[in-house]
C-alpha cells in the first residue's frame, strides 16, 4: 500500500522569497484606484449577441455521442448543432 505524505503549505517566508512585488504601504493603498476607473472601456462578461440565433439549453447525451463529437477537438457543440440541423432539414424536406 502506498503511503501519502501530507503536503505542507507555503509560508509567508516562502512567498516573500519568490515574490517580485513589494509589500504595499498605507500610501500605496491611498493612491490606489478601482479597476473600472483605470480601465473604463472594459466590459463585464460577454454581453448580448448582435443577432441571437440560438437558444441555450441543457441536454443529456450518451457518453458514446459525446466522445464521438469531442474526439474531433474544439467546436464539438457546433458540430452537434450542425448534425441536428441536418436531421431536421431532411425530415422537413
Coordinates of N, CA, C and O in Angstrom, one line a residue:
X1 N 0.8 -1.2 0.0 CA 0.0 0.0 0.0 C 0.9 1.2 0.0 O 1.9 1.3 0.7
X2 N 0.5 2.2 -0.8 CA 1.3 3.4 -1.0 C 0.9 4.4 0.1 O -0.3 4.7 0.3
X3 N 1.9 4.9 0.8 CA 1.6 6.0 1.8 C 1.6 7.3 1.2 O 2.5 7.7 0.4
X4 N 0.7 8.1 1.6 CA 0.7 9.5 1.1 C 1.2 10.4 2.2 O 1.0 10.2 3.4
X5 N 2.0 11.4 1.8 CA 2.6 12.3 2.7 C 1.8 13.6 2.6 O 1.6 14.1 1.5
X6 N 1.4 14.2 3.7 CA 0.7 15.4 3.7 C 1.7 16.5 3.2 O 2.8 16.6 3.7
X7 N 1.2 17.3 2.3 CA 2.0 18.5 1.8 C 1.8 19.7 2.7 O 0.7 20.0 3.1
X8 N 2.9 20.3 3.0 CA 2.8 21.5 3.9 C 2.5 22.7 3.0 O 3.0 22.7 1.8
X9 N 1.8 23.6 3.4 CA 1.5 24.8 2.7 C 2.7 25.8 2.6 O 3.7 25.6 3.3
X10 N 2.6 26.8 1.8 CA 3.6 27.8 1.7 C 3.5 28.7 2.9 O 2.5 29.1 3.3
X11 N 4.7 29.1 3.4 CA 4.7 30.1 4.5 C 4.9 31.5 3.9 O 5.2 31.6 2.7
X12 N 4.7 32.4 4.7 CA 4.9 33.8 4.3 C 6.3 34.0 3.9 O 6.6 34.8 2.9
X13 N 7.3 33.4 4.5 CA 8.7 33.5 4.2 C 8.9 32.9 2.8 O 9.7 33.5 2.0
X14 N 8.3 31.8 2.5 CA 8.4 31.2 1.1 C 7.9 32.2 0.1 O 8.5 32.4 -1.0
X15 N 6.7 32.8 0.3 CA 6.1 33.7 -0.6 C 7.1 34.9 -0.8 O 7.3 35.4 -2.0
X16 N 7.6 35.5 0.2 CA 8.5 36.6 0.1 C 9.8 36.3 -0.7 O 10.3 37.1 -1.4
X17 N 10.2 35.1 -0.5 CA 11.5 34.6 -1.2 C 11.3 34.6 -2.7 O 12.3 34.8 -3.4
X18 N 10.1 34.4 -3.2 CA 9.9 34.3 -4.7 C 9.1 35.4 -5.2 O 8.9 35.5 -6.4
X19 N 8.8 36.4 -4.4 CA 7.9 37.5 -4.9 C 8.7 38.6 -5.4 O 9.7 39.1 -4.8
X20 N 8.2 39.2 -6.6 CA 8.8 40.4 -7.1 C 8.1 41.6 -6.7 O 8.5 42.7 -7.0
X21 N 6.9 41.4 -6.1 CA 6.1 42.5 -5.7 C 6.4 42.9 -4.3 O 6.3 42.1 -3.3
X22 N 6.7 44.2 -4.0 CA 7.0 44.7 -2.7 C 5.6 44.8 -1.9 O 4.6 44.8 -2.5
X23 N 5.7 44.8 -0.6 CA 4.6 44.9 0.3 C 4.0 46.3 0.0 O 4.7 47.3 -0.2
X24 N 2.7 46.4 0.0 CA 2.0 47.7 -0.2 C 2.0 48.5 1.2 O 1.8 47.9 2.2
X25 N 2.3 49.8 1.0 CA 2.3 50.6 2.2 C 0.9 51.3 2.3 O 0.1 51.2 1.4
X26 N 0.6 52.0 3.4 CA -0.6 52.8 3.5 C -0.7 53.8 2.4 O -1.8 54.1 1.9
X27 N 0.4 54.4 2.0 CA 0.4 55.4 0.9 C 0.0 54.8 -0.4 O -0.7 55.4 -1.2
X28 N 0.5 53.5 -0.7 CA 0.1 52.8 -1.9 C -1.4 52.6 -1.9 O -2.0 52.8 -3.0
X29 N -1.9 52.1 -0.8 CA -3.4 51.9 -0.8 C -4.1 53.2 -1.0 O -5.2 53.2 -1.6
X30 N -3.6 54.3 -0.4 CA -4.3 55.6 -0.5 C -4.4 56.1 -2.0 O -5.3 56.7 -2.4
X31 N -3.3 55.7 -2.8 CA -3.2 56.2 -4.2 C -3.9 55.2 -5.1 O -4.1 55.5 -6.3
X32 N -4.3 54.0 -4.6 CA -4.9 53.0 -5.5 C -6.3 53.5 -6.0 O -7.0 54.2 -5.4
X33 N -6.6 53.0 -7.3 CA -7.9 53.3 -7.9 C -8.6 52.0 -8.2 O -8.0 51.0 -8.3
X34 N -9.9 52.1 -8.3 CA -10.7 50.9 -8.6 C -10.4 50.6 -10.1 O -10.1 51.4 -10.9
X35 N -10.6 49.3 -10.4 CA -10.4 48.7 -11.7 C -11.1 49.5 -12.8 O -10.6 49.9 -13.8
X36 N -12.4 49.7 -12.6 CA -13.2 50.4 -13.6 C -12.9 51.9 -13.8 O -13.2 52.5 -14.8
X37 N -12.1 52.5 -12.9 CA -11.6 53.8 -13.1 C -10.4 53.8 -14.0 O -10.2 54.7 -14.8
X38 N -9.6 52.8 -13.8 CA -8.4 52.7 -14.6 C -8.7 52.2 -16.1 O -8.1 52.6 -17.0
X39 N -9.6 51.2 -16.2 CA -10.0 50.6 -17.4 C -11.5 50.8 -17.7 O -12.2 49.8 -17.6
X40 N -12.0 52.0 -18.0 CA -13.4 52.2 -18.1 C -14.1 51.5 -19.3 O -15.2 51.2 -19.3
X41 N -13.3 51.2 -20.3 CA -13.9 50.7 -21.5 C -14.0 49.1 -21.4 O -14.7 48.5 -22.3
X42 N -13.5 48.5 -20.4 CA -13.6 47.1 -20.3 C -15.0 46.7 -19.9 O -15.6 47.2 -19.0
X43 N -15.6 45.7 -20.7 CA -16.9 45.2 -20.4 C -16.9 44.2 -19.3 O -15.9 43.4 -19.2
X44 N -18.0 44.0 -18.6 CA -18.1 42.9 -17.7 C -18.9 41.8 -18.5 O -19.9 42.0 -19.0
X45 N -18.3 40.6 -18.6 CA -18.9 39.5 -19.2 C -18.9 39.6 -20.7 O -18.3 40.5 -21.3
X46 N -19.6 38.7 -21.3 CA -19.6 38.6 -22.8 C -20.6 39.6 -23.4 O -20.4 40.1 -24.6
X47 N -21.7 39.9 -22.8 CA -22.6 40.9 -23.4 C -23.6 40.2 -24.3 O -23.5 39.0 -24.6
X48 N -24.6 40.9 -24.7 CA -25.7 40.3 -25.6 C -25.1 40.1 -27.0 O -24.2 40.8 -27.5
X49 N -25.7 39.1 -27.6 CA -25.4 38.8 -29.0 C -26.0 39.9 -29.9 O -27.0 40.4 -29.7
X50 N -25.3 40.1 -31.0 CA -25.8 41.1 -32.0 C -27.1 40.6 -32.6 O -28.0 41.3 -32.8
X51 N -27.1 39.3 -33.0 CA -28.3 38.7 -33.6 C -28.4 37.3 -33.0 O -27.9 36.4 -33.6
X52 N -29.1 37.2 -31.8 CA -29.2 35.9 -31.2 C -29.9 34.9 -32.1 O -31.0 35.1 -32.5
X53 N -29.2 33.8 -32.5 CA -29.8 32.9 -33.4 C -30.0 31.5 -32.8 O -30.5 30.6 -33.4
X54 N -29.5 31.4 -31.6 CA -29.5 30.1 -30.9 C -30.1 30.3 -29.5 O -30.1 31.4 -28.9
X55 N -30.6 29.2 -28.9 CA -31.2 29.2 -27.6 C -30.4 28.3 -26.7 O -30.0 27.2 -27.1
X56 N -30.0 28.8 -25.5 CA -29.2 28.0 -24.6 C -30.2 26.9 -23.9 O -31.2 27.3 -23.5
X57 N -29.7 25.7 -23.9 CA -30.5 24.6 -23.3 C -29.5 23.7 -22.5 O -28.3 23.7 -22.8
X58 N -30.1 22.8 -21.7 CA -29.3 21.8 -21.0 C -29.8 20.5 -21.7 O -31.0 20.2 -21.8
X59 N -28.8 19.7 -22.1 CA -29.2 18.4 -22.8 C -28.3 17.3 -22.3 O -27.1 17.4 -22.2
X60 N -28.9 16.2 -22.0 CA -28.2 15.0 -21.6 C -27.9 14.1 -22.8 O -28.8 13.8 -23.6
X61 N -26.6 13.8 -23.1 CA -26.2 13.0 -24.2 C -25.6 11.7 -23.7 O -24.9 11.7 -22.7
X62 N -25.6 10.7 -24.5 CA -25.0 9.4 -24.1 C -23.5 9.6 -24.2 O -23.0 10.4 -25.1
X63 N -22.7 8.9 -23.4 CA -21.2 9.0 -23.5 C -20.7 8.8 -24.9 O -19.7 9.4 -25.3
X64 N -21.2 7.8 -25.6 CA -20.7 7.5 -27.0 C -20.9 8.7 -27.9 O -20.0 9.0 -28.7
X65 N -22.0 9.4 -27.8 CA -22.2 10.5 -28.7 C -21.2 11.6 -28.3 O -20.6 12.2 -29.2
X66 N -21.1 11.9 -27.0 CA -20.2 12.9 -26.6 C -18.8 12.7 -27.0 O -18.1 13.5 -27.5
X67 N -18.3 11.4 -26.8 CA -16.9 11.0 -27.1 C -16.7 11.2 -28.6 O -15.7 11.7 -29.1
X68 N -17.7 10.8 -29.4 CA -17.6 11.0 -30.9 C -17.4 12.4 -31.3 O -16.5 12.7 -32.1
X69 N -18.2 13.3 -30.8 CA -18.0 14.7 -31.2 C -16.8 15.4 -30.6 O -16.2 16.2 -31.2
X70 N -16.5 15.1 -29.3 CA -15.3 15.7 -28.7 C -14.0 15.2 -29.3 O -13.0 15.9 -29.2
X71 N -14.0 14.0 -29.9 CA -12.8 13.4 -30.4 C -12.2 14.3 -31.5 O -11.0 14.3 -31.8
X72 N -13.0 15.1 -32.2 CA -12.5 15.9 -33.3 C -12.0 17.2 -32.8 O -11.6 18.1 -33.6
X73 N -12.0 17.5 -31.5 CA -11.5 18.7 -30.9 C -12.5 19.8 -30.6 O -13.7 19.5 -30.6
X74 N -12.0 21.0 -30.4 CA -12.9 22.1 -30.1 C -13.9 22.4 -31.1 O -13.7 22.1 -32.3
X75 N -15.1 22.9 -30.7 CA -16.2 23.1 -31.6 C -17.2 22.0 -31.6 O -18.0 21.9 -32.5
X76 N -17.1 21.1 -30.7 CA -17.9 19.9 -30.7 C -19.4 20.3 -30.5 O -20.3 19.7 -31.1
X77 N -19.7 21.3 -29.8 CA -21.1 21.8 -29.6 C -21.7 22.2 -30.9 O -22.8 21.9 -31.3
X78 N -20.9 23.0 -31.7 CA -21.3 23.4 -33.0 C -21.5 22.3 -34.0 O -22.5 22.3 -34.8
X79 N -20.7 21.2 -33.9 CA -20.8 20.1 -34.7 C -22.1 19.3 -34.4 O -22.8 18.8 -35.3
X80 N -22.4 19.2 -33.1 CA -23.7 18.6 -32.7 C -24.8 19.3 -33.2 O -25.8 18.8 -33.8
X81 N -24.8 20.7 -33.1 CA -25.9 21.5 -33.6 C -26.0 21.3 -35.1 O -27.1 21.2 -35.7
X82 N -24.9 21.3 -35.9 CA -25.0 21.1 -37.3 C -25.6 19.8 -37.7 O -26.4 19.7 -38.6
X83 N -25.2 18.7 -37.0 CA -25.8 17.4 -37.2 C -27.3 17.4 -37.0 O -28.1 16.8 -37.8
X84 N -27.7 18.0 -35.9 CA -29.2 18.1 -35.6 C -29.9 18.9 -36.6 O -31.0 18.5 -37.0
X85 N -29.3 20.0 -37.1 CA -30.0 20.8 -38.1 C -30.1 20.0 -39.4 O -31.2 20.1 -40.0
X86 N -29.1 19.2 -39.7 CA -29.2 18.4 -40.9 C -30.3 17.4 -40.8 O -31.1 17.2 -41.8
X87 N -30.5 16.8 -39.6 CA -31.6 15.8 -39.4 C -32.9 16.5 -39.6 O -33.9 16.0 -40.2
X88 N -33.1 17.7 -39.0 CA -34.4 18.4 -39.1 C -34.7 18.8 -40.5 O -35.8 18.6 -40.9
X89 N -33.7 19.2 -41.3 CA -33.9 19.6 -42.7 C -34.3 18.4 -43.5 O -35.2 18.5 -44.4
X90 N -33.7 17.2 -43.3 CA -34.1 16.0 -44.0 C -35.5 15.6 -43.7 O -36.3 15.2 -44.6
X91 N -35.9 15.7 -42.4 CA -37.3 15.3 -42.0 C -38.3 16.3 -42.6 O -39.4 15.9 -43.0
X92 N -37.9 17.6 -42.7 CA -38.9 18.6 -43.2 C -39.0 18.6 -44.7 O -40.0 19.0 -45.2
X93 N -37.9 18.2 -45.3 CA -37.8 18.3 -46.8 C -38.2 17.1 -47.5 O -38.9 16.7 -48.3

